[in-house]
């Protein structure tokens, strides 16, 4: 929005009145260069940092769900698999700061990689609904979700510019305890932004109101404990508490920007996210009190490391007038572990990837 003025010249008196005029939003995701939103033929949506701060969602998956246009599938509290127009996982594309997140282990089943993106450091999120395969490849068959992180602030008066923010959040449904702090330090040419977020989620407590037709829907009537060398099914005193759904996570973000001139900038972007073990809640509820199916089923810590360098050019005109070159490295580690009730075999599946782009 921009503020304007209305001038009343009656009797040569000039009166200034406050007004507001909407500015055209800029979209980058549709064709990989800046366009006014009204000129983009596809349906797009922009989620701003102010909107995310107001909605105060727990994870980036919840931010997507809150749009009302994206279904986010959750098999467990620590999940979040976005579905756009019926497509998900390896048919929708996740991009962060111009770097593709989709990789060889993006299978057809549900994926939780979006929760490794800290929504507290996002400047905006652009969502492109519908096919984007011409610009992004087959991964973008259903749509594109492009996450743009915040930039550090430069000094404009020759001094050192220091900006910071922090928040703490508590939620009753899952006893969420989240803390976030970020600090931006900037001079005339070099600026830095550092951020840290930690979240701890206890077992989720679901609503107790159910339809008369399904009075026992979703009740957690039992859970499995290891007692000595055997597994034991234990009755749950609170059937609305989803025993075995809690987890924790922390995210670290660091960005350096060096402005060599008004036309050239260099950006170093470092991101790291990891979690505790994340129980696969839907599998832990299979079976009956007399014969549970699984004693253990959990995802190991989901680790994501990204280091990216971007050369930005803003010359105004010419072949290389506006654009940039991004070099990136990503290290991804995921795992799945399961053991059937009273089985001595704990199955492991570990996937590690090093991605250069």
XYZ file of C-alpha atoms in Angstrom:
357
model
C 0.000 0.000 0.000
C 1.110 3.572 -0.578
C -0.155 6.714 1.070
C -1.425 9.546 -1.063
C -2.855 13.005 -0.615
C -6.099 14.651 -1.652
C -5.892 18.421 -2.208
C -8.948 20.652 -1.776
C -8.371 23.992 -3.528
C -11.675 25.633 -2.586
C -11.106 29.323 -1.705
C -7.389 28.811 -2.203
C -7.204 26.728 0.996
C -5.114 23.573 0.723
C -6.205 20.700 2.917
C -4.266 17.440 3.029
C -6.253 14.296 3.597
C -4.798 10.848 4.118
C -5.590 8.274 1.462
C -4.467 4.802 0.419
C -3.784 3.281 -2.960
C -3.079 -0.402 -3.586
C 0.132 -1.323 -5.372
C 0.416 -4.299 -7.700
C 1.971 -7.312 -6.000
C 5.110 -8.744 -7.562
C 5.283 -12.480 -8.312
C 8.566 -14.265 -9.055
C 7.560 -17.941 -9.082
C 5.387 -18.020 -12.197
C 8.104 -17.347 -14.786
C 11.204 -16.953 -12.584
C 11.360 -13.211 -13.063
C 9.466 -10.376 -11.444
C 5.965 -9.814 -12.799
C 2.968 -7.928 -11.585
C 0.507 -10.380 -10.154
C -2.266 -9.164 -12.455
C -0.144 -10.165 -15.474
C 0.296 -13.792 -14.362
C -2.282 -16.045 -16.090
C -2.176 -18.798 -13.449
C -3.775 -18.729 -10.035
C -1.211 -17.527 -7.518
C -1.200 -16.725 -3.836
C 1.258 -14.709 -1.758
C 1.624 -15.209 1.994
C 3.487 -12.319 3.597
C 5.586 -12.281 6.761
C 2.987 -10.042 8.405
C 0.255 -12.547 7.586
C 2.298 -15.445 8.976
C 3.060 -13.510 12.158
C -0.632 -12.729 12.629
C -1.792 -16.316 12.022
C 0.974 -17.651 14.301
C 0.985 -21.207 12.920
C 3.209 -23.889 14.464
C 4.906 -25.154 11.279
C 5.205 -24.293 7.591
C 2.828 -27.161 6.865
C 0.217 -25.484 9.044
C 0.821 -22.222 7.145
C -0.073 -24.025 3.913
C -3.162 -25.616 5.467
C -4.322 -22.210 6.688
C -4.602 -20.887 3.122
C -7.771 -22.913 2.676
C -6.612 -23.925 -0.813
C -4.080 -26.614 0.108
C -4.819 -29.866 1.907
C -2.008 -30.934 4.231
C -2.010 -34.649 5.016
C -0.718 -35.635 8.460
C -0.090 -39.221 9.530
C 1.438 -37.864 12.747
C 1.845 -34.588 14.615
C 5.302 -34.100 13.101
C 3.980 -34.407 9.561
C 2.705 -32.201 6.791
C 2.406 -33.348 3.174
C 0.878 -30.579 0.985
C -1.667 -31.616 -1.640
C -2.383 -29.176 -4.490
C -5.250 -30.073 -6.812
C -4.896 -33.753 -5.968
C -1.108 -33.889 -6.443
C 1.485 -34.215 -3.678
C 5.062 -35.276 -2.856
C 7.013 -35.748 -6.113
C 4.271 -34.007 -8.137
C 4.415 -30.672 -6.293
C 7.622 -28.675 -6.054
C 9.165 -27.109 -2.957
C 11.656 -24.298 -3.597
C 13.512 -22.242 -0.994
C 15.397 -19.122 -2.098
C 15.589 -20.425 -5.658
C 16.905 -23.882 -4.656
C 14.827 -26.982 -5.398
C 14.156 -29.183 -2.372
C 12.702 -32.105 -4.337
C 15.206 -34.922 -4.770
C 15.538 -38.640 -5.521
C 13.877 -39.761 -2.271
C 10.710 -37.758 -2.922
C 8.490 -40.803 -3.373
C 4.820 -41.076 -4.285
C 3.845 -41.513 -0.617
C 3.450 -38.759 1.945
C 6.466 -36.580 2.788
C 7.143 -34.247 5.700
C 10.026 -32.175 4.292
C 8.074 -28.931 4.432
C 8.293 -28.909 8.244
C 12.083 -28.475 7.973
C 11.431 -24.923 6.721
C 11.223 -22.432 9.587
C 8.220 -20.193 8.951
C 9.614 -17.664 11.456
C 12.335 -16.602 8.974
C 10.144 -16.397 5.868
C 9.720 -13.039 4.167
C 6.987 -14.404 1.927
C 5.706 -17.590 0.324
C 4.502 -17.696 -3.271
C 2.141 -20.496 -4.259
C 1.604 -21.323 -7.916
C -1.490 -23.468 -8.418
C -1.542 -25.802 -11.390
C 1.167 -27.061 -13.752
C 4.523 -25.315 -13.631
C 6.431 -28.036 -15.468
C 7.577 -25.820 -18.347
C 9.592 -23.655 -15.945
C 10.379 -26.158 -13.182
C 10.197 -29.707 -14.577
C 7.889 -32.657 -13.928
C 7.980 -32.167 -10.141
C 5.771 -29.101 -10.599
C 2.843 -30.950 -12.172
C 0.456 -29.946 -9.390
C 2.004 -26.632 -8.415
C 4.941 -24.803 -6.859
C 5.515 -23.529 -3.320
C 8.384 -21.025 -3.310
C 9.712 -19.926 0.085
C 11.692 -16.680 0.324
C 13.681 -16.092 3.512
C 14.235 -12.709 5.111
C 17.236 -10.538 4.259
C 19.442 -8.630 6.703
C 19.006 -4.867 6.924
C 21.735 -2.477 5.794
C 22.675 0.797 7.417
C 21.597 3.948 5.587
C 23.332 6.597 7.700
C 26.907 5.360 8.071
C 26.362 3.735 11.470
C 25.853 0.061 12.304
C 22.195 -0.926 11.973
C 21.082 -3.453 14.589
C 17.620 -5.013 14.506
C 16.287 -7.983 16.396
C 13.129 -9.761 17.421
C 12.083 -12.644 19.631
C 8.939 -14.465 20.628
C 7.770 -17.360 22.766
C 4.633 -19.396 22.143
C 2.665 -21.952 24.124
C -0.230 -24.015 22.783
C -2.541 -26.061 24.960
C -3.604 -28.789 22.489
C -0.117 -30.298 22.248
C 1.645 -28.361 25.030
C 3.772 -26.705 22.341
C 6.689 -24.672 23.648
C 8.388 -22.615 20.939
C 11.064 -19.956 21.278
C 12.545 -17.832 18.500
C 15.214 -15.136 18.348
C 16.809 -13.359 15.391
C 19.397 -10.599 15.037
C 20.298 -8.464 12.023
C 23.534 -6.449 11.976
C 24.284 -4.302 8.960
C 26.743 -1.739 7.700
C 26.747 0.100 4.412
C 27.977 -2.864 2.347
C 27.903 -5.971 4.561
C 24.938 -7.246 6.563
C 24.159 -10.409 8.522
C 20.967 -12.087 9.740
C 21.083 -14.866 12.354
C 18.042 -16.821 13.548
C 17.361 -19.708 15.938
C 14.044 -21.454 16.596
C 13.321 -24.340 18.976
C 9.997 -26.169 19.292
C 8.921 -28.928 21.651
C 5.583 -30.681 21.145
C 3.999 -33.005 23.703
C 1.413 -35.646 22.853
C -1.550 -34.084 21.048
C -4.920 -33.952 22.823
C -7.811 -34.261 20.391
C -11.331 -32.892 20.768
C -13.777 -34.923 22.817
C -16.934 -34.092 20.824
C -17.845 -36.871 18.384
C -20.800 -37.678 16.186
C -23.339 -40.038 17.730
C -22.861 -42.353 14.769
C -19.136 -42.741 15.593
C -18.817 -42.430 19.386
C -15.389 -44.105 19.536
C -13.820 -42.441 16.498
C -10.155 -41.571 17.078
C -10.000 -42.741 20.671
C -6.557 -43.864 21.825
C -7.634 -46.720 24.056
C -4.211 -48.331 24.496
C -0.508 -47.891 23.868
C 2.509 -50.202 24.013
C 5.251 -50.072 26.639
C 8.451 -52.065 26.869
C 8.605 -53.734 30.288
C 11.780 -55.719 30.754
C 12.176 -57.913 27.696
C 8.546 -57.947 26.591
C 6.047 -55.540 25.064
C 2.920 -54.828 27.067
C -0.312 -53.164 25.956
C -1.344 -50.524 28.494
C -4.822 -49.040 28.804
C -4.873 -45.282 28.185
C -6.483 -43.338 31.038
C -7.174 -40.392 28.713
C -8.526 -41.749 25.420
C -8.363 -38.279 23.833
C -4.614 -37.986 24.388
C -2.645 -39.317 21.430
C 0.127 -41.117 23.311
C 3.205 -41.369 21.099
C 2.771 -38.266 18.959
C 5.146 -35.705 20.508
C 8.526 -34.606 19.140
C 10.945 -31.663 19.135
C 12.789 -29.676 16.462
C 15.236 -26.820 16.078
C 16.175 -24.636 13.119
C 19.253 -22.459 12.567
C 19.451 -19.817 9.847
C 22.349 -17.570 8.804
C 22.499 -15.181 5.862
C 25.300 -12.816 4.820
C 24.804 -10.231 2.078
C 27.641 -8.147 0.612
C 26.765 -5.293 -1.737
C 29.801 -4.762 -3.940
C 27.950 -1.958 -5.740
C 24.424 -0.823 -6.472
C 24.318 -3.395 -9.270
C 26.153 -6.398 -7.789
C 25.459 -8.327 -4.573
C 26.792 -11.553 -3.068
C 24.648 -13.671 -0.724
C 25.687 -16.631 1.430
C 22.654 -18.540 2.718
C 23.046 -21.248 5.405
C 20.132 -23.283 6.762
C 20.046 -26.250 9.138
C 17.100 -28.144 10.592
C 16.876 -31.315 12.651
C 14.363 -33.042 14.880
C 14.057 -35.760 17.475
C 12.552 -39.114 16.543
C 9.038 -38.518 15.180
C 6.532 -41.296 16.023
C 4.355 -42.531 13.145
C 1.125 -42.226 15.111
C -1.265 -43.894 12.669
C 0.826 -47.086 12.646
C 1.033 -47.163 16.444
C -2.771 -47.266 16.692
C -3.182 -50.342 14.490
C -4.479 -53.548 16.038
C -6.398 -54.036 19.273
C -5.642 -53.954 22.980
C -5.377 -57.750 22.941
C -3.211 -57.813 19.807
C -1.384 -54.573 18.892
C 0.307 -54.545 15.493
C 3.392 -52.430 16.211
C 5.445 -51.841 19.327
C 7.587 -49.175 17.618
C 7.214 -47.133 14.438
C 9.026 -43.841 14.114
C 10.936 -41.601 11.752
C 14.501 -40.870 12.774
C 15.738 -37.274 13.040
C 14.998 -35.462 9.792
C 18.111 -33.457 9.004
C 18.415 -30.801 6.305
C 21.513 -28.713 5.645
C 21.658 -26.161 2.844
C 24.517 -23.870 1.845
C 23.854 -21.590 -1.115
C 25.743 -18.751 -2.776
C 23.944 -16.283 -5.021
C 25.403 -13.636 -7.299
C 22.747 -10.988 -7.831
C 22.831 -8.535 -10.742
C 20.665 -5.455 -11.056
C 22.051 -3.437 -13.965
C 18.673 -2.337 -15.250
C 19.063 -3.113 -18.973
C 20.927 -5.443 -21.299
C 21.253 -9.201 -21.589
C 22.451 -9.541 -18.000
C 20.504 -6.565 -16.725
C 18.559 -8.247 -13.929
C 19.140 -11.771 -12.746
C 21.379 -13.978 -10.708
C 23.328 -17.191 -10.444
C 22.824 -19.590 -7.534
C 25.154 -22.420 -6.499
C 23.855 -24.710 -3.770
C 24.738 -27.780 -1.720
C 22.208 -29.773 0.295
C 22.714 -32.658 2.704
C 19.567 -34.628 3.519
C 19.189 -37.487 5.991
C 15.966 -39.348 6.721
C 15.183 -42.739 8.236
C 12.311 -45.038 9.148
C 12.281 -47.634 11.924
C 9.634 -50.186 12.902
C 9.238 -53.236 15.127
C 6.174 -55.416 15.439
C 4.634 -56.241 18.788
C 6.916 -58.606 20.764
C 9.250 -59.001 17.799
C 13.014 -58.919 18.406
C 13.696 -57.404 14.978
C 13.850 -53.626 14.642
C 13.854 -52.696 10.956
C 15.841 -49.687 9.783
C 15.739 -47.782 6.513
C 18.173 -44.881 6.259
C 18.459 -42.485 3.324
C 21.256 -39.947 2.896
C 21.715 -37.590 -0.010
C 24.286 -34.990 -1.025
C 22.863 -32.676 -3.670
C 24.759 -30.091 -5.699
C 22.979 -27.622 -7.945
